[in-house]
Every structure is written in structure tokens, then in C-alpha cells.
Amino acid sequence: MTVEDYLIYVVMPLICLSLIFIFIRFLKGPAVVDRVVALDLLITVGVGIIGLFSLIIDNAIFLDVAVILALIAFLSTVAFSFYLEKRNKDD
């Protein structure tokens, strides 16, 4: 079994299974904070999928997209936490 076969037949199904569980948490989350964390995790898993796809097809151009997506996810999480902090101070 080569590395590409292992990535395709073992790692990708596990990541897709985790995407299903994360999406269920995103839809079912009782609070907004749970949904934001699930959305951040969805984006992080998406970055992992892009990285795996880049490894499988042996093309590094997709890693730029993954880095940009990770930066957007990080900045959105920071912005949401800043919003929550400001909202709690106003109450």
C-alpha cells in the first residue's frame, strides 16, 4: 500500500466522517457559541482536506488556498470573541 492509497482509503473517509459529526453539531448546537466553534472546526477540517488533496495530486498550489482559509478562520474566531467580550461588558 502506497502513501497515496493510505491517504485516499483511510484518512479521507475518516475526515469525511468527522465532517458529518461536526456539521450535525453545527445544525444542532444549542447556543451561538457552539455553532461558531463548529464552523471554525469545519473550516479547519476543510483546510486539512485541501492539504490532503494537495498531497494526493502532488501539486502545492492548493496549499496557498489552505493558508488563506486558515487565516480567515482564525480572524473570524478572534472577531467573534471580541464581539462576545464587548457584549458582556455592555450588559
Short mmCIF file of C-alpha atoms in Angstrom, two decimals:
data_model
loop_
_atom_site.label_atom_id
_atom_site.label_comp_id
_atom_site.label_asym_id
_atom_site.label_seq_id
_atom_site.Cartn_x
_atom_site.Cartn_y
_atom_site.Cartn_z
CA MET A 1 0.00 0.00 0.00
CA THR A 2 1.46 3.33 -1.03
CA VAL A 3 1.10 6.60 0.84
CA GLU A 4 -1.42 7.87 -1.71
CA ASP A 5 -3.57 4.75 -1.24
CA TYR A 6 -3.44 5.18 2.52
CA LEU A 7 -4.48 8.83 2.21
CA ILE A 8 -7.33 8.03 -0.14
CA TYR A 9 -8.73 4.90 1.54
CA VAL A 10 -8.09 5.56 5.23
CA VAL A 11 -7.54 9.22 6.01
CA MET A 12 -10.10 10.80 3.66
CA PRO A 13 -13.03 8.65 4.90
CA LEU A 14 -12.12 9.48 8.50
CA ILE A 15 -12.06 13.18 7.73
CA CYS A 16 -15.37 12.93 5.88
CA LEU A 17 -16.89 11.14 8.87
CA SER A 18 -15.65 13.89 11.15
CA LEU A 19 -17.19 16.46 8.79
CA ILE A 20 -20.57 14.78 9.21
CA PHE A 21 -20.33 14.88 13.01
CA ILE A 22 -19.17 18.49 13.01
CA PHE A 23 -21.99 19.51 10.67
CA ILE A 24 -24.52 17.84 12.96
CA ARG A 25 -23.11 19.86 15.87
CA PHE A 26 -23.32 22.97 13.71
CA LEU A 27 -27.01 22.39 12.97
CA LYS A 28 -27.94 21.17 16.44
CA GLY A 29 -25.79 23.47 18.60
CA PRO A 30 -27.86 24.86 21.45
CA ALA A 31 -26.02 28.18 21.59
CA VAL A 32 -24.46 30.55 19.10
CA VAL A 33 -21.05 29.89 20.60
CA ASP A 34 -21.36 26.16 19.83
CA ARG A 35 -22.22 26.96 16.24
CA VAL A 36 -19.28 29.32 15.86
CA VAL A 37 -16.88 26.72 17.26
CA ALA A 38 -18.36 24.10 14.92
CA LEU A 39 -17.99 26.47 11.97
CA ASP A 40 -14.38 27.12 12.90
CA LEU A 41 -13.78 23.39 13.12
CA LEU A 42 -15.47 22.86 9.74
CA ILE A 43 -13.09 25.35 8.18
CA THR A 44 -10.12 23.71 9.89
CA VAL A 45 -11.13 20.29 8.60
CA GLY A 46 -11.60 21.88 5.17
CA VAL A 47 -8.02 23.10 5.35
CA GLY A 48 -6.97 19.54 6.17
CA ILE A 49 -8.89 18.21 3.18
CA ILE A 50 -7.26 20.77 0.91
CA GLY A 51 -3.86 19.76 2.28
CA LEU A 52 -4.57 16.07 1.69
CA PHE A 53 -5.82 16.79 -1.81
CA SER A 54 -2.63 18.72 -2.46
CA LEU A 55 -0.57 15.74 -1.29
CA ILE A 56 -2.57 13.26 -3.33
CA ILE A 57 -2.29 15.12 -6.64
CA ASP A 58 1.25 16.33 -5.83
CA ASN A 59 0.54 20.00 -6.51
CA ALA A 60 1.50 22.62 -3.94
CA ILE A 61 -0.61 25.43 -5.38
CA PHE A 62 -3.59 24.37 -3.25
CA LEU A 63 -1.62 24.99 -0.06
CA ASP A 64 -1.90 28.75 -0.69
CA VAL A 65 -5.67 28.42 -0.63
CA ALA A 66 -5.47 26.40 2.59
CA VAL A 67 -3.32 29.04 4.29
CA ILE A 68 -5.69 31.84 3.28
CA LEU A 69 -8.69 29.85 4.50
CA ALA A 70 -6.96 29.15 7.82
CA LEU A 71 -6.18 32.85 8.27
CA ILE A 72 -9.79 33.78 7.56
CA ALA A 73 -11.00 31.19 10.09
CA PHE A 74 -8.59 32.47 12.74
CA LEU A 75 -9.56 36.10 12.20
CA SER A 76 -13.27 35.31 12.29
CA THR A 77 -12.86 33.46 15.59
CA VAL A 78 -10.93 36.38 17.06
CA ALA A 79 -13.58 38.83 15.82
CA PHE A 80 -16.37 36.75 17.35
CA SER A 81 -14.61 36.52 20.70
CA PHE A 82 -14.04 40.28 20.62
CA TYR A 83 -17.76 40.75 19.94
CA LEU A 84 -18.69 38.49 22.86
CA GLU A 85 -16.36 40.35 25.18
CA LYS A 86 -17.79 43.73 24.20
CA ARG A 87 -21.34 42.43 24.51
CA ASN A 88 -20.74 41.17 28.04
CA LYS A 89 -19.25 44.49 29.12
CA ASP A 90 -22.29 46.39 27.87
CA ASP A 91 -24.69 44.28 29.96
#
